[in-house]
Coordinates of C-alpha atoms in Angstrom, one line a residue:
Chain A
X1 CA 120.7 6.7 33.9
X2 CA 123.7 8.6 31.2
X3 CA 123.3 11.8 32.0
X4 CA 120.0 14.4 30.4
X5 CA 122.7 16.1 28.4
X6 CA 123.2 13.1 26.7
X7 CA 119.6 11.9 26.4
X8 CA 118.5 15.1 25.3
X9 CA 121.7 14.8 22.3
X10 CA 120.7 11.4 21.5
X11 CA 117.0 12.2 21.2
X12 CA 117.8 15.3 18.4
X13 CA 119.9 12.8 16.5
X14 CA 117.1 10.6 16.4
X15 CA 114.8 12.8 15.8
X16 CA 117.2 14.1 12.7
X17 CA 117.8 10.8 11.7
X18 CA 114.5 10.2 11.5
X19 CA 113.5 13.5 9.4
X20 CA 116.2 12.7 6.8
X21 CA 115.5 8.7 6.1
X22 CA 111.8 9.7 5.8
X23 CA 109.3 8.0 7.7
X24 CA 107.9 5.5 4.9
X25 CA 111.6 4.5 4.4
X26 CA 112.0 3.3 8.0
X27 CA 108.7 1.6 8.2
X28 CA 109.2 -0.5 4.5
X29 CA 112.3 -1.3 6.5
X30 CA 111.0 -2.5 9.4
X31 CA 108.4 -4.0 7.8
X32 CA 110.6 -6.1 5.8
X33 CA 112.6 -7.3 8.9
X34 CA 109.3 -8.4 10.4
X35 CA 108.4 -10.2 7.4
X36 CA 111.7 -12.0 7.7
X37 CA 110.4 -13.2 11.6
X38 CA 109.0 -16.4 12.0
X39 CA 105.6 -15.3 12.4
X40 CA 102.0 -15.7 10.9
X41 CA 102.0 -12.5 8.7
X42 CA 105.3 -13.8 7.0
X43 CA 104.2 -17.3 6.2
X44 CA 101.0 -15.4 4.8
X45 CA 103.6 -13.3 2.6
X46 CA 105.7 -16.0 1.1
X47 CA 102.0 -18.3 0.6
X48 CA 101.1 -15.1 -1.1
X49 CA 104.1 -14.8 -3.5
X50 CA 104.1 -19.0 -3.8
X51 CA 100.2 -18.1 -4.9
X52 CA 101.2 -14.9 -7.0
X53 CA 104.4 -17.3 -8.7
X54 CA 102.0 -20.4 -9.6
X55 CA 99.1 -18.0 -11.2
X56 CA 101.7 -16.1 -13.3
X57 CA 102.3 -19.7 -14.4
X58 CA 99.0 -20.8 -15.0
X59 CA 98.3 -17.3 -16.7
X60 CA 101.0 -17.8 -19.2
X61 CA 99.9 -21.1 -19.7
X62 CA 96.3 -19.7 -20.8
X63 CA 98.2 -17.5 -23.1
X64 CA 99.7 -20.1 -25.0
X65 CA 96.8 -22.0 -25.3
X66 CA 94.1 -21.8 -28.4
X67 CA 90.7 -21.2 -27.0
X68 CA 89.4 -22.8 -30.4
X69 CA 91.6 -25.8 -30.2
X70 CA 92.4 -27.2 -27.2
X71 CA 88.9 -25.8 -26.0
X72 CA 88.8 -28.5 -22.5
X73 CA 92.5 -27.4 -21.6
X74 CA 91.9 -23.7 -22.0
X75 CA 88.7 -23.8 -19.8
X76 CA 90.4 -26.2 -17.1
X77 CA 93.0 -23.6 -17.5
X78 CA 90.6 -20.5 -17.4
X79 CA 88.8 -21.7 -14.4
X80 CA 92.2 -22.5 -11.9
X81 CA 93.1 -19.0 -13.3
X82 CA 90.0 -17.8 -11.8
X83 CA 89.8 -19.3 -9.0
X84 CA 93.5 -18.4 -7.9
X85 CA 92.9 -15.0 -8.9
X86 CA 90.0 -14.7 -6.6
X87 CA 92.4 -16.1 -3.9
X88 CA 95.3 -13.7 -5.0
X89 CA 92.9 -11.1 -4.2
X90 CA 91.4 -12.0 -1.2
X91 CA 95.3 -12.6 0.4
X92 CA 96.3 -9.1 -1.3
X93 CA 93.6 -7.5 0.9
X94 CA 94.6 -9.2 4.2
X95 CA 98.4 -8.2 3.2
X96 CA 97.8 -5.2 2.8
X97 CA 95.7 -4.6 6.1
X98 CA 98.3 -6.1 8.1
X99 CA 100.6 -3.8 6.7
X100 CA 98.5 -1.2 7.1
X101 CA 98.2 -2.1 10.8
X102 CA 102.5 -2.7 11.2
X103 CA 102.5 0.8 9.4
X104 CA 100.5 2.5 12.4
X105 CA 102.0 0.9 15.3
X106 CA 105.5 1.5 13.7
X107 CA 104.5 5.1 13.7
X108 CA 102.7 5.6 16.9
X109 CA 106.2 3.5 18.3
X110 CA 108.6 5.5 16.6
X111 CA 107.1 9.0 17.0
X112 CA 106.9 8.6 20.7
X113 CA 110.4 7.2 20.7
X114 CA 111.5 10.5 18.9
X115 CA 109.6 13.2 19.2
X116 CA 107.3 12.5 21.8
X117 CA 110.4 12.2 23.9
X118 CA 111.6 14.8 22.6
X119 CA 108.3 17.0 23.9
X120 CA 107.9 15.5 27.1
X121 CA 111.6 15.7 28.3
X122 CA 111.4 19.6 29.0
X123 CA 108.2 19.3 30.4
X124 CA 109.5 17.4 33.2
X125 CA 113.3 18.4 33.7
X126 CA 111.8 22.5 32.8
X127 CA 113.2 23.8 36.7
X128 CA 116.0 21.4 36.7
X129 CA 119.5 23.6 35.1
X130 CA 121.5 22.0 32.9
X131 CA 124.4 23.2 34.3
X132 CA 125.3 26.4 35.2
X133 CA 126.6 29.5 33.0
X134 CA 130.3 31.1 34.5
X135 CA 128.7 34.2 37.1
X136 CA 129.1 37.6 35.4
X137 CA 130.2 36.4 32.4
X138 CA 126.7 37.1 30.2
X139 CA 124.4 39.9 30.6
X140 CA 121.0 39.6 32.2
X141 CA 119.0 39.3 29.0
X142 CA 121.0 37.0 27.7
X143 CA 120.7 34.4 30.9
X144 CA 117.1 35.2 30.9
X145 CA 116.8 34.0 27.3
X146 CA 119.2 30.6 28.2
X147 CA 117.1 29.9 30.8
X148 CA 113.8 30.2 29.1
X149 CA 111.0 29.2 30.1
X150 CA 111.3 28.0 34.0
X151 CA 115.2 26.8 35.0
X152 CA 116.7 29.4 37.5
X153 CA 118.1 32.6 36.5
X154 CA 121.9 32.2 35.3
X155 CA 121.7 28.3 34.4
X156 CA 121.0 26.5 30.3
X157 CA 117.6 25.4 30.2
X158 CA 116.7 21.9 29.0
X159 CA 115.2 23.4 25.7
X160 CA 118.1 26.0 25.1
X161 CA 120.0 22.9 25.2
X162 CA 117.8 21.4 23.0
X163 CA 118.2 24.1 20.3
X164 CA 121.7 24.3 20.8
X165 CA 121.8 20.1 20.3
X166 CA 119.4 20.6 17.3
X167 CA 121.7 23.5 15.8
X168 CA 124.5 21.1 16.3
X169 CA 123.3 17.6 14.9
X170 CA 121.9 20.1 12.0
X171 CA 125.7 21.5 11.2
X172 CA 127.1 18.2 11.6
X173 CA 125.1 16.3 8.8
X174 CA 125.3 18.8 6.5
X175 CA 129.0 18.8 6.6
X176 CA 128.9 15.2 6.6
X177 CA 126.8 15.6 3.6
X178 CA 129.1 18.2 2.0
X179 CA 132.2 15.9 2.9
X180 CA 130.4 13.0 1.4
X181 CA 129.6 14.6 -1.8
X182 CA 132.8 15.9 -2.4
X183 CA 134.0 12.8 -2.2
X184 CA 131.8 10.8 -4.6
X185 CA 132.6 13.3 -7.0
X186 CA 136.1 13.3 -7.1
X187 CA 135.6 9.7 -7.3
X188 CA 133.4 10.0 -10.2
X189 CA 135.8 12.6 -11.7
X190 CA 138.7 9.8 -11.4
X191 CA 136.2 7.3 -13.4
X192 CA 135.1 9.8 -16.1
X193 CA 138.9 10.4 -18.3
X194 CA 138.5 6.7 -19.4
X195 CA 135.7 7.1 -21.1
X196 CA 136.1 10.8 -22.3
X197 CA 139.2 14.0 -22.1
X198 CA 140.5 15.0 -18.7
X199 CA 140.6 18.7 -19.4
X200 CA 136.8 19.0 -19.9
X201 CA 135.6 17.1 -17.5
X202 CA 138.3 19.0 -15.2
X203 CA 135.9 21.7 -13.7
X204 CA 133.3 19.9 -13.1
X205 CA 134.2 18.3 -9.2
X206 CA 135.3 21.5 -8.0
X207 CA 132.2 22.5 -9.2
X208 CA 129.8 20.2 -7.6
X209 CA 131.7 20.4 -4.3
X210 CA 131.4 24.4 -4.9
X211 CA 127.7 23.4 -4.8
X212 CA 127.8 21.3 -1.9
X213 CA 129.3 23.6 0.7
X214 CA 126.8 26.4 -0.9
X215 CA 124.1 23.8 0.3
X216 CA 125.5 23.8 4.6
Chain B
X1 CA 83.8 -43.1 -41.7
X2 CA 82.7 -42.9 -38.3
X3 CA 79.6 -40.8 -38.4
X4 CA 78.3 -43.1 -36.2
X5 CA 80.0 -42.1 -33.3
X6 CA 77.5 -40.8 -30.3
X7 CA 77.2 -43.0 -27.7
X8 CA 79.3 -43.2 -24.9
X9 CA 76.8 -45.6 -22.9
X10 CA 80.4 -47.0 -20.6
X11 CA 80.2 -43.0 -19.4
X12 CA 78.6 -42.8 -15.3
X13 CA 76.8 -39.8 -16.7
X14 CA 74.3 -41.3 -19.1
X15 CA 73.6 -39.0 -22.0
X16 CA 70.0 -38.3 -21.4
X17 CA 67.7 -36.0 -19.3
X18 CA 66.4 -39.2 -17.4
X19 CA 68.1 -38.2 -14.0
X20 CA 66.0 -34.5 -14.7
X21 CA 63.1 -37.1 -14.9
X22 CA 63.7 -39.5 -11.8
X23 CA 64.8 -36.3 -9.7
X24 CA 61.1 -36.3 -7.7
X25 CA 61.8 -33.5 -5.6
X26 CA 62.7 -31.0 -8.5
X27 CA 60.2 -27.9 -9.0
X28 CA 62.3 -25.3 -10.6
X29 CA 63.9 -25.8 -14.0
X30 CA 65.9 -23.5 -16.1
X31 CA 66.7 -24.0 -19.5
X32 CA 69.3 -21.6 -20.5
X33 CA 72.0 -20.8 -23.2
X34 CA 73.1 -18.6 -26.2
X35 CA 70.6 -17.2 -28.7
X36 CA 69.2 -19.5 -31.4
X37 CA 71.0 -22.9 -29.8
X38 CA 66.9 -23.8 -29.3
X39 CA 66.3 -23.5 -25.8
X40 CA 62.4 -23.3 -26.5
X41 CA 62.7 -26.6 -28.4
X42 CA 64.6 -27.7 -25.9
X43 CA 62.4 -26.5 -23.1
X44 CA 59.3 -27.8 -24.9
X45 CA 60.8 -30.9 -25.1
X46 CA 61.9 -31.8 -21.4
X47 CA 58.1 -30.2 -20.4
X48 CA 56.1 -32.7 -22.8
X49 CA 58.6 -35.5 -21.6
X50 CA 58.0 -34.5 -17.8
X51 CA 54.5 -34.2 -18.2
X52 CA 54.3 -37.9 -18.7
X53 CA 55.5 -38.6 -15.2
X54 CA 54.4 -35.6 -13.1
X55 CA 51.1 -34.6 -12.2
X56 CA 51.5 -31.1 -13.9
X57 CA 53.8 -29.2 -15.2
X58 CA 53.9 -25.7 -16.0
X59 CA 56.0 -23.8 -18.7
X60 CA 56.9 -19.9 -18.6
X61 CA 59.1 -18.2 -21.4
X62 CA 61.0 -15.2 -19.9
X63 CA 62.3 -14.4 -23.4
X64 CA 60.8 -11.3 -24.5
X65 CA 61.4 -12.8 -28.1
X66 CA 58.4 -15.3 -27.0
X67 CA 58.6 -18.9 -28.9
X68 CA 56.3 -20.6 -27.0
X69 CA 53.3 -19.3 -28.8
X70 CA 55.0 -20.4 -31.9
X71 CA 56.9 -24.1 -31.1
X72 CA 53.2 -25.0 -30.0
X73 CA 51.4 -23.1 -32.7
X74 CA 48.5 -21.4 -30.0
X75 CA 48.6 -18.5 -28.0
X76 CA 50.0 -18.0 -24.9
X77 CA 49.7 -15.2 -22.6
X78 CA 50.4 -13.7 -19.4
X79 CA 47.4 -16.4 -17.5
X80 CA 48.9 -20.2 -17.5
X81 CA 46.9 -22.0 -20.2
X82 CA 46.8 -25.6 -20.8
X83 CA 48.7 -27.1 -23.8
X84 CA 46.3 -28.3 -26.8
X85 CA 46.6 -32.0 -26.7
X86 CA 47.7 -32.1 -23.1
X87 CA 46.1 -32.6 -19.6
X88 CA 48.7 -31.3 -17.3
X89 CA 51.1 -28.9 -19.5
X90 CA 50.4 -25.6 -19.4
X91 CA 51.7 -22.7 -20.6
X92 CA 52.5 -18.9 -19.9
X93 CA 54.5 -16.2 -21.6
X94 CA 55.9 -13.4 -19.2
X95 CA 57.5 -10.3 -19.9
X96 CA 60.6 -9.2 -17.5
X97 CA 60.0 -5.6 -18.6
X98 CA 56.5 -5.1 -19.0
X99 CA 55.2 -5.7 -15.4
X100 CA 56.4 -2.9 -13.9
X101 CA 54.5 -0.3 -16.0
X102 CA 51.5 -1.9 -14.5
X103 CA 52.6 -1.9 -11.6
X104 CA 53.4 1.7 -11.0
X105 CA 50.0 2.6 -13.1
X106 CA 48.2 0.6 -10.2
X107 CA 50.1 2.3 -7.6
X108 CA 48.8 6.2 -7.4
X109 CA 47.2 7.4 -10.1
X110 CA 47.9 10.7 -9.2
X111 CA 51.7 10.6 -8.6
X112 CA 52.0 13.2 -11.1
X113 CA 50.1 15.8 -9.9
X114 CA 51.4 15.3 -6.2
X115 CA 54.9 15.5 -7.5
X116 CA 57.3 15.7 -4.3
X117 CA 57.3 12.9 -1.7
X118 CA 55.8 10.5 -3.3
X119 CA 57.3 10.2 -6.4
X120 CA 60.8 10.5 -4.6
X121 CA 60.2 7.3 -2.8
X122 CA 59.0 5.2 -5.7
X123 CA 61.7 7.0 -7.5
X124 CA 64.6 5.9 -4.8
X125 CA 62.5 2.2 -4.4
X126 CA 62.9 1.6 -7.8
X127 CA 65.8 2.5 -8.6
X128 CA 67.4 -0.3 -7.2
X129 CA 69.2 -2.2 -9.6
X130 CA 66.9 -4.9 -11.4
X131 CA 64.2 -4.8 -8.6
X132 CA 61.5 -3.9 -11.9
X133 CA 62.3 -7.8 -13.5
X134 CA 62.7 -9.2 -9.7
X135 CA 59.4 -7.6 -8.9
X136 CA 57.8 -9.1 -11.9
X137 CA 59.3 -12.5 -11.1
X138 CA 58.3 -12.5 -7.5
X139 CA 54.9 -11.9 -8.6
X140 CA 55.1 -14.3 -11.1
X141 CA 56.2 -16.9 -8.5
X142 CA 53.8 -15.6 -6.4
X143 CA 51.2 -16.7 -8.8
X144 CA 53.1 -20.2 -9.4
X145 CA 53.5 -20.7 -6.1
X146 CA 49.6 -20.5 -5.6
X147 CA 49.1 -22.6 -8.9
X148 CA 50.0 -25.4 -7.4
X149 CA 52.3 -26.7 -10.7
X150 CA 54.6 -30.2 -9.3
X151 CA 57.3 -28.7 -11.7
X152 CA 57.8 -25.5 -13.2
X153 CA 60.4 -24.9 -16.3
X154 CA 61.8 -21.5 -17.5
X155 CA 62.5 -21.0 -20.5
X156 CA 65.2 -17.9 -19.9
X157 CA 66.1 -15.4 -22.5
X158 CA 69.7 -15.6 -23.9
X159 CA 72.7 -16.1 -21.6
X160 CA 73.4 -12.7 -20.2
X161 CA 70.0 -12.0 -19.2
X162 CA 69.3 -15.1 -17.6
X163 CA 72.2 -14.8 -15.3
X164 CA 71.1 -11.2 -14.8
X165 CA 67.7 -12.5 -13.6
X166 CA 68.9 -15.6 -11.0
X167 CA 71.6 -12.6 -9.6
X168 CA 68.7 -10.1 -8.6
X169 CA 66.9 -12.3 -5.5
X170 CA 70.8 -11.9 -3.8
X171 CA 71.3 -8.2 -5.3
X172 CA 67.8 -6.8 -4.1
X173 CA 68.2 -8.1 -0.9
X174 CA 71.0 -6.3 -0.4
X175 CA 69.6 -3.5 -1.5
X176 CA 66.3 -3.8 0.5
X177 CA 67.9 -4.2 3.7
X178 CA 69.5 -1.1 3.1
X179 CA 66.3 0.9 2.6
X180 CA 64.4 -0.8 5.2
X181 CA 67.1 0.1 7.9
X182 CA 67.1 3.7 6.7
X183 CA 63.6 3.9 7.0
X184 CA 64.3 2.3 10.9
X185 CA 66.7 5.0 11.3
X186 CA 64.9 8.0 9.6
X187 CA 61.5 6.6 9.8
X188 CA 60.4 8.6 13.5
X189 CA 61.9 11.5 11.8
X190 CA 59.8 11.4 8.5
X191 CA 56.9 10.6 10.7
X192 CA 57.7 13.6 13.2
X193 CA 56.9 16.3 10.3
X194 CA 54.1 13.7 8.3
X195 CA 51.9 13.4 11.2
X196 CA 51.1 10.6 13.5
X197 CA 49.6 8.9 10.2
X198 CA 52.5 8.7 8.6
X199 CA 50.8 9.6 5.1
X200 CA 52.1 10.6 2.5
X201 CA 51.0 13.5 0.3
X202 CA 49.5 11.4 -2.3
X203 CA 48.0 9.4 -0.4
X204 CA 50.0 6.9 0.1
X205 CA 51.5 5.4 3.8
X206 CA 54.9 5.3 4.5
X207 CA 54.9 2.3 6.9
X208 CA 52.7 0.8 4.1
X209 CA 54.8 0.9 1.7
X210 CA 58.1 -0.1 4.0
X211 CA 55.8 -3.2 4.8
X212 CA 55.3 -4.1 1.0
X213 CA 58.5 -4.0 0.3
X214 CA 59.9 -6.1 3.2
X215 CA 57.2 -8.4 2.2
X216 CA 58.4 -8.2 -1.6
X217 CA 62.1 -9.1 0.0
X218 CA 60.8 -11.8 1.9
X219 CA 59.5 -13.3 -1.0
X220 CA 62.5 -13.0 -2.8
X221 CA 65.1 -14.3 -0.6
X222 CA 62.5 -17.5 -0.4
X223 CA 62.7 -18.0 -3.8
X224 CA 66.8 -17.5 -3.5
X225 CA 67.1 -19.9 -1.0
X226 CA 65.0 -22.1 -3.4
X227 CA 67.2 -21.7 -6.4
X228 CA 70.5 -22.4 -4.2
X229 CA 68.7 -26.0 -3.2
X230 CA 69.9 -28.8 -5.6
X231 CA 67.1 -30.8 -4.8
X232 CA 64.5 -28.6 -5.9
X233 CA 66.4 -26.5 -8.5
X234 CA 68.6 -27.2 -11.7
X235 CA 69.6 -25.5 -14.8
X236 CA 69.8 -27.2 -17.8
X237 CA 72.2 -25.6 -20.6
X238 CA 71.7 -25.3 -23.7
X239 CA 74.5 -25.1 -26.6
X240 CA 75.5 -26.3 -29.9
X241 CA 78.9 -27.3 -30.7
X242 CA 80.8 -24.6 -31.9
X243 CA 83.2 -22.3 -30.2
X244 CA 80.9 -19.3 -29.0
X245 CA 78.3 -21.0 -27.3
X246 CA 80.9 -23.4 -26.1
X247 CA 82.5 -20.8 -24.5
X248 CA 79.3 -18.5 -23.4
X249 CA 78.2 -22.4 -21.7
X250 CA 81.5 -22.6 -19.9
X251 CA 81.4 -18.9 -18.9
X252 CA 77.6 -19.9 -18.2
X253 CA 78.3 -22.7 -15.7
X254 CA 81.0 -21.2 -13.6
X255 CA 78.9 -17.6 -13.0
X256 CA 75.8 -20.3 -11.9
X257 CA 78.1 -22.7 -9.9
X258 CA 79.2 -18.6 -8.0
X259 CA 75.5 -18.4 -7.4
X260 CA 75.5 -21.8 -5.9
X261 CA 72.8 -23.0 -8.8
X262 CA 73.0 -26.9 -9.8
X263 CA 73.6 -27.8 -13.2
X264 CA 74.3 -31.1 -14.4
X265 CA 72.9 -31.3 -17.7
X266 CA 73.8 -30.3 -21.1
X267 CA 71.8 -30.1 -24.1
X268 CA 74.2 -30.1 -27.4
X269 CA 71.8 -29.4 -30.8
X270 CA 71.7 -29.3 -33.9
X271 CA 74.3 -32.0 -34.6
X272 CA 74.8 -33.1 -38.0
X273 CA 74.9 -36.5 -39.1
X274 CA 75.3 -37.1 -42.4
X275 CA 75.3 -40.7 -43.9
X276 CA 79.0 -41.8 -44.8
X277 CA 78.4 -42.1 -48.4
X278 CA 77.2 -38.3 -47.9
X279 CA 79.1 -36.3 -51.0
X280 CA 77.7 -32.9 -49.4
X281 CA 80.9 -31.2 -48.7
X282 CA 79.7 -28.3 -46.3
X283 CA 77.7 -31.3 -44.0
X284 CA 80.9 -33.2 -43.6
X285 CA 83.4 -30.5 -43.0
X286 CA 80.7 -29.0 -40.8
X287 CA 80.3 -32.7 -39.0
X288 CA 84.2 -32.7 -38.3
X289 CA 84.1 -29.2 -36.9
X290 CA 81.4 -30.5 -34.4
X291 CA 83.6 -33.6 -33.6
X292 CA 86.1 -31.6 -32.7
X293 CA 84.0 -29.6 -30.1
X294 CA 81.9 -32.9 -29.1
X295 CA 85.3 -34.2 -27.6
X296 CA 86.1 -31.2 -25.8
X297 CA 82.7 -31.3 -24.5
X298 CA 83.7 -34.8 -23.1
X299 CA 86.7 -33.9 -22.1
X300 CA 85.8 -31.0 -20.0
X301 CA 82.5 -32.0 -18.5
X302 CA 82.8 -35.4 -17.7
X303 CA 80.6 -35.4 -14.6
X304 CA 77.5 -33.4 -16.5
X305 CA 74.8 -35.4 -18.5
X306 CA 75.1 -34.5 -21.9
X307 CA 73.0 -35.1 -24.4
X308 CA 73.7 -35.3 -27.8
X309 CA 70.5 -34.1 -30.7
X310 CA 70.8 -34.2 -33.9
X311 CA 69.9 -31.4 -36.6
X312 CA 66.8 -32.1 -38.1
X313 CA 65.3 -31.9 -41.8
X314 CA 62.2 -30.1 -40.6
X315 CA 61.1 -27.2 -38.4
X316 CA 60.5 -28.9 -34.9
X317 CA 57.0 -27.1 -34.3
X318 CA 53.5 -28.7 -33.2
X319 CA 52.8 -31.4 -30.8
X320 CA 53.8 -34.6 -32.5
X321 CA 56.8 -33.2 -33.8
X322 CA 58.1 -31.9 -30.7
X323 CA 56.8 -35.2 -29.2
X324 CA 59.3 -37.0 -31.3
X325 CA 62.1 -34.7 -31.0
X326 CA 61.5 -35.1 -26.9
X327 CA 61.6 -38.7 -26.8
X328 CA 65.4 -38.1 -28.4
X329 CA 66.1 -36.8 -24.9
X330 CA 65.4 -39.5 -23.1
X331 CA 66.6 -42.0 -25.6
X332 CA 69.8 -41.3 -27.2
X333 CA 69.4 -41.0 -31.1
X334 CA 72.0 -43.3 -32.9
X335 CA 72.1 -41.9 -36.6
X336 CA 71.1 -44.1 -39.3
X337 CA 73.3 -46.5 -40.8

């Protein structure tokens, strides 16, 4: 097993990770790559968009044909268009419960993965130090805060740790973010003087990235 | 000019009602379609032509516009009554909507002055969608049913309403198994503060009344199952060649092949045939129109029966005429030359 300092790191970039993708995000995409796996949900997708294809067809079809004309074809038409319709709908139902169902599991999954590890962790490692603070070099109420609420006197705690982790991934991203942004937009600076004048569009980089660091 | 052009005797699907006639087993027949295509003629018609080779045959307008009365010229009412000239037609004219009046009048005369419980529960019985018309058919078929009639033919009220009426047996059951399992539920709980009795402050029994109506839906899904069995059940449509009740037919025959109703047979009227050296302009262009509508007809239903009458010069009313427009039915009319 790597050691709890770096479980406990991996679990807070998760868990970040996580918070800044947005939960729906991550379960479209693994719905998607589940819908990509040879299994029975999938073949009822692509049947569904074969189905969904094939009545747009038809439906145009009925468009484009006089009612008071062709009356036979338009009602041979009308009643395939019907009937796939009521198919359409039945398969949209199923779909969407399966997803439905995906959508839970994903969630129960991935929430224990993240934060549920994240909760349980200290609740079993609570006595167990970290590691152990230099002797003499903090005051008392200071290694009685580190150590909150149960590791012994003069050692980090798992969920000081934890904080200190969290604090960290937190600063990292949002220079990453900052970095990232500053970036793009003196890329997008470079692009802009051959469409319009340099000078004008001049401040407007520094300004963003201004922005940017305002944001971390 | 081919004016001529009607039969299609090479067609499986002969153009008469004869199958309708050889069909032993069949006791309920609907004859249905758009306003004014002459479903009562039509309904007439098939009843005089089956009352030559059943043992009786009953007819019942659900319309509330009632023809019968008038295609016969004698009254009909809400009692069967035998057909002047006939031994073993009879008649009847019910109304959908008028039934139910009587039948809350008969139920507690003093609803009103009870208010309260009561009239809540007749209130939340009937206000089950359509349970007033399928209460008046049940006891109409109740009646029938003790009558004793080999065949029985409806002649419906215009499309919508028809459809309206052969839904409700499936929709009230529904609805009727809902209220009798809430009366399971809550019944012991209404009896707790009605007393042992179970009665009602105006006199009426709650248990009573559950019973009727799980009587009433007992009936009904009877009947249902009845109307879903091809053998004893088919639904003869009614039209005329033009592009509404062409369409209202087609809309007509899928909604009855959802209920799981048979239908087989189609009734196309008031064709015209005018004689080729015809100069009437509006009978010829009107004639071509038709044409044009016959062969979609034939296109599209190839595995129905349908038959092809022409428009007559005169008002078919009274026995002998309706007698010869029947006999049209049976054998196709080939215009004349």
């Amino acid at each position: 097993m790597p050691s709890l300092l770096l479980v406990v790191l991996l679990v807070e970039v998760a868990v970040h990770l996580v918070n800044t993708i947005g939960a729906t995000a991550i379960n479209d995409m693994l719905w998607n790559i589940y819908l990509a796996l040879p299994t029975e949900v999938s073949k009822q997708a692509t049947e569904k968009n074969r189905l969904q294809k094939e009545y747009l067809a038809i439906r145009r079809d009925l468009n484009a044909t006089s009612s008071q004309d062709q009356f036979a074809k338009w009602a041979k038409l009308r009643r395939q268009h019907d009937k796939q319709l009521e198919q359409l709908e039945k398969m949209k139902a199923s779909h969407d419960a399966s997803k439905a169902k995906f959508d839970r599991t994903a969630g129960v999954i991935r929430w224990s993965a993240t934060s549920g590890v994240k909760f349980i962790l200290p609740w079993i490692y609570g006595k167990e130090p970290m590691f152990w603070l230099p002797n003499g070099w903090f005051p008392y109420y200071v290694e009685w805060i580190l150590s909150f609420p149960r590791a012994p006197l003069g050692s980090i705690s798992i969920v000081s740790w934890q904080t200190a982790c969290a604090a960290a991934v937190l600063l990292f991203s949002d220079s990453i973010k900052a970095i990232l942004a500053s970036v793009l937009g003196t890329k997008s600076a470079q692009k802009q003087p051959a469409t319009s004048t340099t000078r004008e569009k001049g401040p407007t980089p520094a300004s963003s990235t201004a922005n940017g660091k305002k944001d971390s | 000019m081919s004016a001529a052009v009607v039969s299609a005797d090479d067609d499986i699907f002969e153009p008469t009602l004869q199958s309708i006639l050889d069909q032993k087993t069949l006791r309920w027949i609907f004859v249905g379609g758009k306003g004014g295509v002459g479903k009562t003629t039509t309904s007439c018609s098939l009843a005089i032509q089956l009352a030559k080779v059943r043992r009786s045959v009953l007819l019942i307008s659900t319309d509330p516009a009632h023809n019968l009365s008038d295609a016969f010229s004698q009254k009909f009412g809400k009692e069967a009554r035998l057909v002047d000239g006939f031994t073993n037609l009879s008649a009847m004219e019910i109304d959908p909507n008028g039934s139910i009046q009587d039948l809350l009048a008969g139920q507690g005369e003093d609803t009103d002055a009870m208010g309260g419980m009561g009239g809540m529960m007749q209130d939340l019985a009937f206000a089950i969608p359509g349970i007033d018309e399928a209460m008046s058919f049940a006891e109409v078929l109740k009646q029938v049913k003790s009558l004793s009639y080999e065949v029985i033919i409806f002649d419906t009220a215009p499309t919508g309403h028809t459809l309206r009426f052969l839904q409700f047996p499936s929709v009230l059951e529904k609805a009727l198994a809902k209220v009798s399992q809430l009366s399971n539920q809550y019944g012991p709980l209404l009896n707790g503060f009605l007393g042992s009795q179970g009665q009602l402050p105006n006199g009426q029994n709650l248990n009573e009344m559950m019973e009727k109506l799980e009587g009433l839906r007992q009936t009904i899904s009877e009947v249902n199952a009845q109307f879903k069995d091809e053998n004893l059940t088919t639904f003869v449509c009614v039209c005329i060649a033009e592009f509404l009740s062409l369409y209202e037919t087609e809309r007509m025959i899928q909604e009855l092949g959802g209920y799981g109703i048979d239908t087989h047979c189609i009734v196309v009227n008031q064709l015209l045939f005018p004689r080729p050296e015809s100069n009437c302009d509006q009978c010829n262009a009107r004639r071509k129109m038709q044409k044009k509508y016959l062969d979609q007809i034939e296109e599209l239903y190839d595995e129905f029966n349908v038959v092809r009458m022409p428009l007559l010069t005169e008002e078919v009313r009274g026995k002998e005429r309706l007698e010869k427009f029947s006999d049209m039915l049976i054998h196709p009319y080939t215009p004349p030359e």
